[in-house]
PDB file of C-alpha atoms (C1' of nucleotides) in Angstrom:
ATOM      1  CA  UNK A   1       3.821   1.064 -19.569  1.00  0.00           C
ATOM      2  CA  UNK A   2       1.121  -1.122 -18.258  1.00  0.00           C
ATOM      3  CA  UNK A   3      -0.532  -3.672 -20.462  1.00  0.00           C
ATOM      4  CA  UNK A   4      -3.748  -2.213 -21.712  1.00  0.00           C
ATOM      5  CA  UNK A   5      -7.108  -3.980 -21.668  1.00  0.00           C
ATOM      6  CA  UNK A   6      -7.487  -3.615 -25.418  1.00  0.00           C
ATOM      7  CA  UNK A   7      -5.590  -6.574 -26.623  1.00  0.00           C
ATOM      8  CA  UNK A   8      -7.511  -9.843 -25.842  1.00  0.00           C
ATOM      9  CA  UNK A   9     -11.087 -10.743 -26.414  1.00  0.00           C
ATOM     10  CA  UNK A  10     -13.087  -9.790 -23.373  1.00  0.00           C
ATOM     11  CA  UNK A  11     -16.047 -11.450 -21.697  1.00  0.00           C
ATOM     12  CA  UNK A  12     -19.423  -9.864 -21.419  1.00  0.00           C
ATOM     13  CA  UNK A  13     -19.938  -7.474 -18.517  1.00  0.00           C
ATOM     14  CA  UNK A  14     -21.281  -9.135 -15.349  1.00  0.00           C
ATOM     15  CA  UNK A  15     -22.516  -7.601 -12.143  1.00  0.00           C
ATOM     16  CA  UNK A  16     -20.090  -7.866  -9.171  1.00  0.00           C
ATOM     17  CA  UNK A  17     -22.405  -9.909  -6.914  1.00  0.00           C
ATOM     18  CA  UNK A  18     -22.640  -9.115  -3.262  1.00  0.00           C
ATOM     19  CA  UNK A  19     -21.023  -5.733  -3.663  1.00  0.00           C
ATOM     20  CA  UNK A  20     -22.851  -2.529  -2.623  1.00  0.00           C
ATOM     21  CA  UNK A  21     -23.680   0.431  -4.809  1.00  0.00           C
ATOM     22  CA  UNK A  22     -20.846   2.916  -4.468  1.00  0.00           C
ATOM     23  CA  UNK A  23     -19.767   6.284  -5.794  1.00  0.00           C
ATOM     24  CA  UNK A  24     -16.932   6.689  -8.191  1.00  0.00           C
ATOM     25  CA  UNK A  25     -14.926   8.228  -5.410  1.00  0.00           C
ATOM     26  CA  UNK A  26     -15.392   5.306  -3.068  1.00  0.00           C
ATOM     27  CA  UNK A  27     -14.524   2.808  -5.796  1.00  0.00           C
ATOM     28  CA  UNK A  28     -11.382   4.787  -6.580  1.00  0.00           C
ATOM     29  CA  UNK A  29     -10.481   4.979  -2.906  1.00  0.00           C
ATOM     30  CA  UNK A  30     -11.013   1.245  -2.571  1.00  0.00           C
ATOM     31  CA  UNK A  31      -8.882   0.034  -5.438  1.00  0.00           C
ATOM     32  CA  UNK A  32      -6.472   2.956  -5.832  1.00  0.00           C
ATOM     33  CA  UNK A  33      -6.296   4.550  -2.338  1.00  0.00           C
ATOM     34  CA  UNK A  34      -3.195   2.779  -1.077  1.00  0.00           C
ATOM     35  CA  UNK A  35      -4.412  -0.785  -0.376  1.00  0.00           C
ATOM     36  CA  UNK A  36      -3.511  -2.077  -3.842  1.00  0.00           C
ATOM     37  CA  UNK A  37      -1.033  -0.947  -6.479  1.00  0.00           C
ATOM     38  CA  UNK A  38      -2.180  -2.556  -9.719  1.00  0.00           C
ATOM     39  CA  UNK A  39      -5.383  -0.793 -10.559  1.00  0.00           C
ATOM     40  CA  UNK A  40      -5.231   1.797 -13.329  1.00  0.00           C
ATOM     41  CA  UNK A  41      -7.925   4.268 -14.310  1.00  0.00           C
ATOM     42  CA  UNK A  42      -8.640   3.992 -18.062  1.00  0.00           C
ATOM     43  CA  UNK A  43      -9.526   6.858 -20.354  1.00  0.00           C
ATOM     44  CA  UNK A  44     -13.052   5.523 -20.625  1.00  0.00           C
ATOM     45  CA  UNK A  45     -13.531   5.702 -16.885  1.00  0.00           C
ATOM     46  CA  UNK A  46     -13.134   2.025 -16.143  1.00  0.00           C
ATOM     47  CA  UNK A  47     -10.571   0.442 -13.891  1.00  0.00           C
ATOM     48  CA  UNK A  48      -8.119  -2.134 -15.115  1.00  0.00           C
ATOM     49  CA  UNK A  49      -6.564  -4.326 -12.478  1.00  0.00           C
ATOM     50  CA  UNK A  50      -4.472  -7.429 -11.981  1.00  0.00           C
ATOM     51  CA  UNK A  51      -3.571  -9.741  -9.083  1.00  0.00           C
ATOM     52  CA  UNK A  52      -2.211 -13.238  -9.024  1.00  0.00           C
ATOM     53  CA  UNK A  53      -3.164 -14.612 -12.476  1.00  0.00           C
ATOM     54  CA  UNK A  54      -6.363 -12.542 -12.547  1.00  0.00           C
ATOM     55  CA  UNK A  55      -6.971  -9.832 -15.067  1.00  0.00           C
ATOM     56  CA  UNK A  56     -10.137  -7.746 -14.773  1.00  0.00           C
ATOM     57  CA  UNK A  57     -11.777  -4.518 -15.701  1.00  0.00           C
ATOM     58  CA  UNK A  58     -14.340  -2.749 -13.521  1.00  0.00           C
ATOM     59  CA  UNK A  59     -17.086  -0.424 -14.658  1.00  0.00           C
ATOM     60  CA  UNK A  60     -19.317   1.665 -12.464  1.00  0.00           C
ATOM     61  CA  UNK A  61     -22.913   1.943 -13.607  1.00  0.00           C
ATOM     62  CA  UNK A  62     -25.087   5.084 -13.295  1.00  0.00           C
ATOM     63  CA  UNK A  63     -26.878   3.226 -10.405  1.00  0.00           C
ATOM     64  CA  UNK A  64     -23.592   2.796  -8.529  1.00  0.00           C
ATOM     65  CA  UNK A  65     -23.423  -0.887  -9.200  1.00  0.00           C
ATOM     66  CA  UNK A  66     -20.081  -2.358 -10.193  1.00  0.00           C
ATOM     67  CA  UNK A  67     -19.716  -4.607 -13.255  1.00  0.00           C
ATOM     68  CA  UNK A  68     -16.721  -6.548 -14.360  1.00  0.00           C
ATOM     69  CA  UNK A  69     -15.293  -8.304 -17.323  1.00  0.00           C
ATOM     70  CA  UNK A  70     -12.190 -10.438 -17.954  1.00  0.00           C
ATOM     71  CA  UNK A  71     -10.347 -12.033 -20.827  1.00  0.00           C
ATOM     72  CA  UNK A  72     -12.723 -14.489 -22.468  1.00  0.00           C
ATOM     73  CA  UNK A  73     -12.427 -17.912 -21.076  1.00  0.00           C
ATOM     74  CA  UNK A  74     -11.440 -17.032 -17.503  1.00  0.00           C
ATOM     75  CA  UNK A  75     -14.927 -16.078 -16.362  1.00  0.00           C
ATOM     76  CA  UNK A  76     -15.331 -18.753 -13.791  1.00  0.00           C
ATOM     77  CA  UNK A  77     -12.127 -18.417 -11.908  1.00  0.00           C
ATOM     78  CA  UNK A  78     -12.234 -14.614 -12.184  1.00  0.00           C
ATOM     79  CA  UNK A  79     -15.711 -14.573 -10.636  1.00  0.00           C
ATOM     80  CA  UNK A  80     -14.393 -16.621  -7.698  1.00  0.00           C
ATOM     81  CA  UNK A  81     -11.331 -14.487  -7.388  1.00  0.00           C
ATOM     82  CA  UNK A  82     -13.330 -11.258  -7.404  1.00  0.00           C
ATOM     83  CA  UNK A  83     -15.481 -12.554  -4.589  1.00  0.00           C
ATOM     84  CA  UNK A  84     -12.412 -13.195  -2.427  1.00  0.00           C
ATOM     85  CA  UNK A  85     -10.613 -10.066  -3.425  1.00  0.00           C
ATOM     86  CA  UNK A  86     -13.523  -7.704  -2.714  1.00  0.00           C
ATOM     87  CA  UNK A  87     -14.635  -9.709   0.384  1.00  0.00           C
ATOM     88  CA  UNK A  88     -18.181 -10.127  -0.841  1.00  0.00           C
ATOM     89  CA  UNK A  89     -18.859 -12.923   1.644  1.00  0.00           C
ATOM     90  CA  UNK A  90     -17.926 -10.572   4.535  1.00  0.00           C
ATOM     91  CA  UNK A  91     -20.714  -8.405   6.015  1.00  0.00           C
ATOM     92  CA  UNK A  92     -19.011  -5.056   5.756  1.00  0.00           C
ATOM     93  CA  UNK A  93     -22.121  -3.094   6.642  1.00  0.00           C
ATOM     94  CA  UNK A  94     -22.270  -5.028   9.923  1.00  0.00           C
ATOM     95  CA  UNK A  95     -18.578  -4.729  10.558  1.00  0.00           C
ATOM     96  CA  UNK A  96     -18.649  -1.005   9.860  1.00  0.00           C
ATOM     97  CA  UNK A  97     -21.655  -0.609  12.143  1.00  0.00           C
ATOM     98  CA  UNK A  98     -19.755  -2.309  14.874  1.00  0.00           C
ATOM     99  CA  UNK A  99     -17.158   0.488  14.868  1.00  0.00           C
ATOM    100  CA  UNK A 100     -17.547   2.987  17.729  1.00  0.00           C
ATOM    101  CA  UNK A 101     -19.054   5.697  15.462  1.00  0.00           C
ATOM    102  CA  UNK A 102     -21.879   6.316  17.946  1.00  0.00           C
ATOM    103  CA  UNK A 103     -19.394   7.809  20.402  1.00  0.00           C
ATOM    104  CA  UNK A 104     -16.933   9.227  17.944  1.00  0.00           C
ATOM    105  CA  UNK A 105     -18.294  12.053  15.868  1.00  0.00           C
ATOM    106  CA  UNK A 106     -15.248  12.289  13.602  1.00  0.00           C
ATOM    107  CA  UNK A 107     -15.392   8.574  12.803  1.00  0.00           C
ATOM    108  CA  UNK A 108     -19.103   8.896  12.111  1.00  0.00           C
ATOM    109  CA  UNK A 109     -18.322  11.645   9.614  1.00  0.00           C
ATOM    110  CA  UNK A 110     -15.674   9.488   7.874  1.00  0.00           C
ATOM    111  CA  UNK A 111     -18.137   6.591   7.591  1.00  0.00           C
ATOM    112  CA  UNK A 112     -20.818   8.893   6.192  1.00  0.00           C
ATOM    113  CA  UNK A 113     -18.438  10.357   3.584  1.00  0.00           C
ATOM    114  CA  UNK A 114     -17.181   7.041   2.237  1.00  0.00           C
ATOM    115  CA  UNK A 115     -20.160   4.679   2.338  1.00  0.00           C
ATOM    116  CA  UNK A 116     -19.239   1.210   1.094  1.00  0.00           C
ATOM    117  CA  UNK A 117     -15.501   1.578   1.556  1.00  0.00           C
ATOM    118  CA  UNK A 118     -13.976  -1.755   2.511  1.00  0.00           C
ATOM    119  CA  UNK A 119     -10.776  -3.716   3.044  1.00  0.00           C
ATOM    120  CA  UNK A 120      -9.541  -5.787   0.189  1.00  0.00           C
ATOM    121  CA  UNK A 121      -8.365  -9.308   0.522  1.00  0.00           C
ATOM    122  CA  UNK A 122      -5.291  -9.536  -1.722  1.00  0.00           C
ATOM    123  CA  UNK A 123      -2.846 -12.316  -2.284  1.00  0.00           C
ATOM    124  CA  UNK A 124      -0.549 -12.363   0.720  1.00  0.00           C
ATOM    125  CA  UNK A 125       2.785 -12.583  -1.094  1.00  0.00           C
ATOM    126  CA  UNK A 126       1.937  -9.805  -3.584  1.00  0.00           C
ATOM    127  CA  UNK A 127       0.808  -7.616  -0.749  1.00  0.00           C
ATOM    128  CA  UNK A 128       4.107  -8.107   0.988  1.00  0.00           C
ATOM    129  CA  UNK A 129       5.923  -7.165  -2.204  1.00  0.00           C
ATOM    130  CA  UNK A 130       3.798  -4.039  -2.706  1.00  0.00           C
ATOM    131  CA  UNK A 131       4.369  -2.710   0.753  1.00  0.00           C
ATOM    132  CA  UNK A 132       8.074  -3.484   0.724  1.00  0.00           C
ATOM    133  CA  UNK A 133       8.105  -1.048  -2.186  1.00  0.00           C
ATOM    134  CA  UNK A 134       6.112   1.550  -0.354  1.00  0.00           C
ATOM    135  CA  UNK A 135       8.626   3.125   2.024  1.00  0.00           C
ATOM    136  CA  UNK A 136       8.678   6.898   1.419  1.00  0.00           C
ATOM    137  CA  UNK A 137       6.985   6.522  -1.937  1.00  0.00           C
ATOM    138  CA  UNK A 138       3.693   7.857  -3.271  1.00  0.00           C
ATOM    139  CA  UNK A 139       1.081   5.561  -4.722  1.00  0.00           C
ATOM    140  CA  UNK A 140       1.873   6.566  -8.257  1.00  0.00           C
ATOM    141  CA  UNK A 141       5.494   5.615  -7.903  1.00  0.00           C
ATOM    142  CA  UNK A 142       4.740   2.354  -6.102  1.00  0.00           C
ATOM    143  CA  UNK A 143       2.498   1.471  -9.035  1.00  0.00           C
ATOM    144  CA  UNK A 144       5.259   2.223 -11.498  1.00  0.00           C
ATOM    145  CA  UNK A 145       7.598  -0.146  -9.555  1.00  0.00           C
ATOM    146  CA  UNK A 146       4.949  -2.916  -9.721  1.00  0.00           C
ATOM    147  CA  UNK A 147       4.449  -2.541 -13.410  1.00  0.00           C
ATOM    148  CA  UNK A 148       8.217  -2.631 -14.061  1.00  0.00           C
ATOM    149  CA  UNK A 149       8.590  -5.727 -11.847  1.00  0.00           C
ATOM    150  CA  UNK A 150       5.736  -7.455 -13.699  1.00  0.00           C
ATOM    151  CA  UNK A 151       6.976  -6.463 -17.154  1.00  0.00           C
ATOM    152  CA  UNK A 152      10.543  -7.489 -16.621  1.00  0.00           C
ATOM    153  CA  UNK A 153      10.362 -10.344 -14.164  1.00  0.00           C
ATOM    154  CA  UNK A 154       6.765 -11.618 -14.079  1.00  0.00           C
ATOM    155  CA  UNK A 155       5.396 -14.535 -16.043  1.00  0.00           C
ATOM    156  CA  UNK A 156       2.752 -14.026 -18.749  1.00  0.00           C
ATOM    157  CA  UNK A 157      -0.750 -14.608 -17.505  1.00  0.00           C
ATOM    158  CA  UNK A 158      -1.825 -17.963 -18.987  1.00  0.00           C
ATOM    159  CA  UNK A 159      -4.598 -17.919 -21.525  1.00  0.00           C
ATOM    160  CA  UNK A 160      -4.350 -14.255 -22.527  1.00  0.00           C
ATOM    161  CA  UNK A 161      -2.081 -14.486 -25.493  1.00  0.00           C
ATOM    162  CA  UNK A 162       0.892 -12.994 -23.595  1.00  0.00           C
ATOM    163  CA  UNK A 163      -0.782  -9.658 -23.360  1.00  0.00           C
ATOM    164  CA  UNK A 164      -0.498  -9.429 -19.577  1.00  0.00           C
ATOM    165  CA  UNK A 165       2.109 -10.292 -17.002  1.00  0.00           C
ATOM    166  CA  UNK A 166       1.666 -11.145 -13.355  1.00  0.00           C
ATOM    167  CA  UNK A 167       3.899  -9.869 -10.582  1.00  0.00           C
ATOM    168  CA  UNK A 168       6.989 -12.048 -10.081  1.00  0.00           C
ATOM    169  CA  UNK A 169       6.524 -14.704  -7.409  1.00  0.00           C
ATOM    170  CA  UNK A 170       8.980 -14.736  -4.516  1.00  0.00           C
ATOM    171  CA  UNK A 171      11.049 -17.605  -6.000  1.00  0.00           C
ATOM    172  CA  UNK A 172      11.189 -15.584  -9.252  1.00  0.00           C
ATOM    173  CA  UNK A 173      12.355 -12.560  -7.298  1.00  0.00           C
ATOM    174  CA  UNK A 174      14.954 -14.662  -5.594  1.00  0.00           C
ATOM    175  CA  UNK A 175      16.381 -15.569  -9.009  1.00  0.00           C
ATOM    176  CA  UNK A 176      16.850 -11.876  -9.825  1.00  0.00           C
ATOM    177  CA  UNK A 177      19.988  -9.949  -8.982  1.00  0.00           C
ATOM    178  CA  UNK A 178      19.753  -7.024  -6.684  1.00  0.00           C
ATOM    179  CA  UNK A 179      20.851  -4.800  -9.525  1.00  0.00           C
ATOM    180  CA  UNK A 180      17.974  -6.007 -11.697  1.00  0.00           C
ATOM    181  CA  UNK A 181      15.569  -5.091  -8.898  1.00  0.00           C
ATOM    182  CA  UNK A 182      17.188  -1.741  -8.369  1.00  0.00           C
ATOM    183  CA  UNK A 183      16.627  -1.098 -12.099  1.00  0.00           C
ATOM    184  CA  UNK A 184      12.894  -1.385 -11.467  1.00  0.00           C
ATOM    185  CA  UNK A 185      13.095   2.054  -9.626  1.00  0.00           C
ATOM    186  CA  UNK A 186      13.168   0.280  -6.289  1.00  0.00           C
ATOM    187  CA  UNK A 187      16.127   2.269  -4.921  1.00  0.00           C
ATOM    188  CA  UNK A 188      17.255   1.147  -1.431  1.00  0.00           C
ATOM    189  CA  UNK A 189      14.136  -1.101  -1.265  1.00  0.00           C
ATOM    190  CA  UNK A 190      15.844  -3.394  -3.773  1.00  0.00           C
ATOM    191  CA  UNK A 191      18.086  -4.857  -1.051  1.00  0.00           C
ATOM    192  CA  UNK A 192      15.155  -5.444   1.295  1.00  0.00           C
ATOM    193  CA  UNK A 193      13.169  -7.249  -1.470  1.00  0.00           C
ATOM    194  CA  UNK A 194      16.145  -9.293  -2.601  1.00  0.00           C
ATOM    195  CA  UNK A 195      17.032 -10.422   0.960  1.00  0.00           C
ATOM    196  CA  UNK A 196      13.400 -11.140   1.743  1.00  0.00           C
ATOM    197  CA  UNK A 197      13.175 -13.119  -1.471  1.00  0.00           C
ATOM    198  CA  UNK A 198      16.197 -15.276  -0.448  1.00  0.00           C
ATOM    199  CA  UNK A 199      14.602 -15.955   2.886  1.00  0.00           C
ATOM    200  CA  UNK A 200      11.089 -16.706   1.630  1.00  0.00           C
ATOM    201  CA  UNK A 201      12.181 -18.713  -1.376  1.00  0.00           C
ATOM    202  CA  UNK A 202      14.152 -21.050   0.898  1.00  0.00           C
ATOM    203  CA  UNK A 203      11.020 -21.682   2.968  1.00  0.00           C
ATOM    204  CA  UNK A 204       8.202 -22.795   0.691  1.00  0.00           C
ATOM    205  CA  UNK A 205       5.460 -22.854   3.305  1.00  0.00           C
ATOM    206  CA  UNK A 206       6.552 -19.795   5.280  1.00  0.00           C
ATOM    207  CA  UNK A 207       4.204 -17.271   3.644  1.00  0.00           C
ATOM    208  CA  UNK A 208       1.220 -19.542   3.631  1.00  0.00           C
ATOM    209  CA  UNK A 209       1.732 -20.373   7.348  1.00  0.00           C
ATOM    210  CA  UNK A 210       2.269 -16.657   8.191  1.00  0.00           C
ATOM    211  CA  UNK A 211      -0.993 -15.788   6.454  1.00  0.00           C
ATOM    212  CA  UNK A 212      -2.994 -18.161   8.598  1.00  0.00           C
ATOM    213  CA  UNK A 213      -1.251 -17.737  11.970  1.00  0.00           C
ATOM    214  CA  UNK A 214      -2.911 -15.626  14.710  1.00  0.00           C
ATOM    215  CA  UNK A 215      -2.274 -11.937  14.291  1.00  0.00           C
ATOM    216  CA  UNK A 216       0.520 -11.512  16.972  1.00  0.00           C
ATOM    217  CA  UNK A 217       2.533 -14.470  15.750  1.00  0.00           C
ATOM    218  CA  UNK A 218       2.060 -13.550  12.066  1.00  0.00           C
ATOM    219  CA  UNK A 219       3.176 -10.004  12.818  1.00  0.00           C
ATOM    220  CA  UNK A 220       6.274 -11.146  14.686  1.00  0.00           C
ATOM    221  CA  UNK A 221       7.288 -13.355  11.753  1.00  0.00           C
ATOM    222  CA  UNK A 222       6.808 -10.536   9.239  1.00  0.00           C
ATOM    223  CA  UNK A 223       8.826  -8.133  11.475  1.00  0.00           C
ATOM    224  CA  UNK A 224      11.752 -10.442  11.100  1.00  0.00           C
ATOM    225  CA  UNK A 225      11.976  -9.725   7.390  1.00  0.00           C
ATOM    226  CA  UNK A 226      14.331  -7.005   6.170  1.00  0.00           C
ATOM    227  CA  UNK A 227      12.465  -3.905   5.303  1.00  0.00           C
ATOM    228  CA  UNK A 228       9.393  -4.892   7.210  1.00  0.00           C
ATOM    229  CA  UNK A 229       8.632  -2.708  10.226  1.00  0.00           C
ATOM    230  CA  UNK A 230       5.448  -2.111  12.189  1.00  0.00           C
ATOM    231  CA  UNK A 231       3.665  -0.205   9.436  1.00  0.00           C
ATOM    232  CA  UNK A 232       4.408  -2.535   6.573  1.00  0.00           C
ATOM    233  CA  UNK A 233       3.656  -5.657   8.672  1.00  0.00           C
ATOM    234  CA  UNK A 234       0.291  -4.241   9.611  1.00  0.00           C
ATOM    235  CA  UNK A 235      -0.537  -3.234   6.002  1.00  0.00           C
ATOM    236  CA  UNK A 236       0.316  -6.731   4.773  1.00  0.00           C
ATOM    237  CA  UNK A 237      -1.884  -8.321   7.429  1.00  0.00           C
ATOM    238  CA  UNK A 238      -4.753  -5.903   6.909  1.00  0.00           C
ATOM    239  CA  UNK A 239      -4.835  -5.858   3.145  1.00  0.00           C
ATOM    240  CA  UNK A 240      -3.371  -9.301   2.406  1.00  0.00           C
ATOM    241  CA  UNK A 241      -4.722 -11.454   5.161  1.00  0.00           C
ATOM    242  CA  UNK A 242      -8.005  -9.869   6.279  1.00  0.00           C
ATOM    243  CA  UNK A 243      -6.706  -9.092   9.764  1.00  0.00           C
ATOM    244  CA  UNK A 244      -8.977  -6.205  10.577  1.00  0.00           C
ATOM    245  CA  UNK A 245      -7.338  -5.706  13.940  1.00  0.00           C
ATOM    246  CA  UNK A 246      -4.114  -4.596  12.268  1.00  0.00           C
ATOM    247  CA  UNK A 247      -3.804  -0.796  12.621  1.00  0.00           C
ATOM    248  CA  UNK A 248      -1.058   0.567  10.400  1.00  0.00           C
ATOM    249  CA  UNK A 249       0.216   3.968  11.504  1.00  0.00           C
ATOM    250  CA  UNK A 250       1.498   5.888   8.482  1.00  0.00           C
ATOM    251  CA  UNK A 251       1.977   9.609   8.118  1.00  0.00           C
ATOM    252  CA  UNK A 252      -1.703  10.130   7.267  1.00  0.00           C
ATOM    253  CA  UNK A 253      -2.862   8.406  10.389  1.00  0.00           C
ATOM    254  CA  UNK A 254      -0.285  10.256  12.359  1.00  0.00           C
ATOM    255  CA  UNK A 255      -1.668  13.404  10.949  1.00  0.00           C
ATOM    256  CA  UNK A 256      -5.317  12.570  11.372  1.00  0.00           C
ATOM    257  CA  UNK A 257      -5.036  11.329  14.955  1.00  0.00           C
ATOM    258  CA  UNK A 258      -3.042  14.438  15.802  1.00  0.00           C
ATOM    259  CA  UNK A 259      -5.540  16.789  14.229  1.00  0.00           C
ATOM    260  CA  UNK A 260      -8.874  15.150  14.859  1.00  0.00           C
ATOM    261  CA  UNK A 261      -8.171  13.384  18.104  1.00  0.00           C
ATOM    262  CA  UNK A 262      -5.906  16.009  19.708  1.00  0.00           C
ATOM    263  CA  UNK A 263      -2.981  13.608  19.803  1.00  0.00           C
ATOM    264  CA  UNK A 264      -0.465  15.956  18.355  1.00  0.00           C
ATOM    265  CA  UNK A 265       3.088  14.930  19.184  1.00  0.00           C
ATOM    266  CA  UNK A 266       2.271  11.307  19.970  1.00  0.00           C
ATOM    267  CA  UNK A 267       4.696   8.762  18.563  1.00  0.00           C
ATOM    268  CA  UNK A 268       3.589   5.949  16.213  1.00  0.00           C
ATOM    269  CA  UNK A 269       3.794   3.242  18.919  1.00  0.00           C
ATOM    270  CA  UNK A 270       1.538   5.292  21.214  1.00  0.00           C
ATOM    271  CA  UNK A 271      -0.827   5.990  18.455  1.00  0.00           C
ATOM    272  CA  UNK A 272      -1.041   2.299  17.548  1.00  0.00           C
ATOM    273  CA  UNK A 273      -1.951   1.563  21.098  1.00  0.00           C
ATOM    274  CA  UNK A 274      -4.541   4.344  21.080  1.00  0.00           C
ATOM    275  CA  UNK A 275      -6.002   2.944  17.908  1.00  0.00           C
ATOM    276  CA  UNK A 276      -6.358  -0.546  19.291  1.00  0.00           C
ATOM    277  CA  UNK A 277      -7.915   0.746  22.490  1.00  0.00           C
ATOM    278  CA  UNK A 278     -10.220   3.319  20.924  1.00  0.00           C
ATOM    279  CA  UNK A 279     -11.338   1.603  17.775  1.00  0.00           C
ATOM    280  CA  UNK A 280     -11.345  -1.963  19.035  1.00  0.00           C
ATOM    281  CA  UNK A 281     -10.894  -5.315  17.241  1.00  0.00           C
ATOM    282  CA  UNK A 282     -11.781  -3.802  13.842  1.00  0.00           C
ATOM    283  CA  UNK A 283      -9.348  -0.915  14.208  1.00  0.00           C
ATOM    284  CA  UNK A 284      -7.896  -1.547  10.729  1.00  0.00           C
ATOM    285  CA  UNK A 285     -11.322  -0.921   9.135  1.00  0.00           C
ATOM    286  CA  UNK A 286     -11.743   2.282  11.018  1.00  0.00           C
ATOM    287  CA  UNK A 287      -8.220   3.251   9.967  1.00  0.00           C
ATOM    288  CA  UNK A 288      -9.224   2.976   6.281  1.00  0.00           C
ATOM    289  CA  UNK A 289     -12.054   5.473   6.696  1.00  0.00           C
ATOM    290  CA  UNK A 290      -9.952   7.924   8.684  1.00  0.00           C
ATOM    291  CA  UNK A 291      -7.196   7.591   6.079  1.00  0.00           C
ATOM    292  CA  UNK A 292      -9.557   8.197   3.161  1.00  0.00           C
ATOM    293  CA  UNK A 293     -11.146  11.177   4.814  1.00  0.00           C
ATOM    294  CA  UNK A 294      -7.862  12.817   5.728  1.00  0.00           C
ATOM    295  CA  UNK A 295      -6.461  12.276   2.247  1.00  0.00           C
ATOM    296  CA  UNK A 296      -9.477  14.083   0.795  1.00  0.00           C
ATOM    297  CA  UNK A 297     -10.010  16.812   3.350  1.00  0.00           C
ATOM    298  CA  UNK A 298      -6.712  17.125   5.202  1.00  0.00           C
TER     299      UNK A 298
ATOM    300  C1'  DT B   1      14.008   2.663  25.540  1.00  0.00           C
ATOM    301  C1'  DA B   2      14.472   6.901  22.643  1.00  0.00           C
ATOM    302  C1'  DT B   3      16.105  10.076  18.802  1.00  0.00           C
ATOM    303  C1'  DG B   4      18.255  11.162  14.378  1.00  0.00           C
ATOM    304  C1'  DG B   5      20.375  10.469  10.078  1.00  0.00           C
ATOM    305  C1'  DA B   6      21.191   7.498   6.037  1.00  0.00           C
ATOM    306  C1'  DC B   7      19.287   5.019   2.402  1.00  0.00           C
ATOM    307  C1'  DC B   8      17.746   5.527  -3.782  1.00  0.00           C
ATOM    308  C1'  DT B   9      15.825   8.411  -6.939  1.00  0.00           C
ATOM    309  C1'  DG B  10      11.747  10.127  -9.660  1.00  0.00           C
ATOM    310  C1'  DC B  11       8.934  13.777  -9.625  1.00  0.00           C
ATOM    311  C1'  DA B  12       5.824  17.575  -7.769  1.00  0.00           C
ATOM    312  C1'  DC B  13       6.223  22.387  -7.121  1.00  0.00           C
ATOM    313  C1'  DA B  14       8.040  26.821  -5.710  1.00  0.00           C
ATOM    314  C1'  DG B  15      10.299  30.812  -7.645  1.00  0.00           C
TER     315       DG B  15
ATOM    316  C1'  DA C   1      13.610  24.947 -18.028  1.00  0.00           C
ATOM    317  C1'  DG C   2      16.020  22.834 -14.243  1.00  0.00           C
ATOM    318  C1'  DA C   3      18.311  23.002  -9.348  1.00  0.00           C
ATOM    319  C1'  DG C   4      17.351  21.410  -4.746  1.00  0.00           C
ATOM    320  C1'  DG C   5      14.286  18.923  -1.700  1.00  0.00           C
ATOM    321  C1'  DC C   6      11.049  15.739  -0.293  1.00  0.00           C
ATOM    322  C1'  DA C   7       8.526  11.316  -0.063  1.00  0.00           C
ATOM    323  C1'  DG C   8       2.348   6.884   2.745  1.00  0.00           C
ATOM    324  C1'  DG C   9       9.383   3.542   6.329  1.00  0.00           C
ATOM    325  C1'  DT C  10      13.077   0.908   8.190  1.00  0.00           C
ATOM    326  C1'  DC C  11      17.513   0.244  10.095  1.00  0.00           C
ATOM    327  C1'  DC C  12      21.307   1.242  12.846  1.00  0.00           C
ATOM    328  C1'  DA C  13      24.410   4.025  15.518  1.00  0.00           C
ATOM    329  C1'  DT C  14      24.452   6.638  19.391  1.00  0.00           C
ATOM    330  C1'  DC C  15      22.850   8.480  23.351  1.00  0.00           C
TER     331       DC C  15
END
DNA sequence: TATGGACCTGCACAG
DNA sequence: AGAGGCAGGTCCATC
């Protein structure tokens, strides 16, 4: 279903600068653990991913270093886009060290088990689209929706001979019918996405402004969109705007806080408050480690 | 302010 | 093999 990386001519492999050595599991958890929905494991063990007008393949070396390649000719902009996307200018070791792991044995264990795990910085609008699709869906199915949307309603990525398609932009989504969206396996989410598209497409600066507003205001604005509740708003701000204070409470966090922090029976709003109070201003980063750990061990 | 059911539908997983 | 149920949430009606 997805466009394979075999078609165009590819650049040489280049090291992903500023990125730590990681295990295969941590790399998988980073790109395919629920933050992003357009990375696909290839038969040869590489990862093929797309965002915005970027197409890239990732390869993990025996030394744990990540290398990348892209369609020939797009090396410069891909290198810059990768730096943003993987947050290589952010000091994640320092951020992670600032989490309260010294007084939280479970968090310490999560950090130890997923060294190098980090928060991606994805395009804001695409992140919104991805998480509008996510309600009561598993990652595999969300990925199928994204690929159908890209294949049927997204523009070809320039300079790659039409081999790849980007996700539709919000104006492009606004031009679709709800039925067309529904046909991309969106189910009841189609109405949310269609209505959100009408709203956003009529306000050209709205997304860009929302991305840069302080967290509380940005979240309020997102919560006004159909299909965007607390969890989706926090995911969009965490994974699409670098707001590390955003603390999405999904079923995994519900489960892990209940089990590992003796908060069984607490409701999501209470847990969100606990998260902010206990994990502090980088609660969203802590959340990612707890989430990864619970998915593997829970 | 707090529950509970409806909303689409593809697919994992018992039996 | 294939019927019935659930799934990484939100909304709305009804206490």
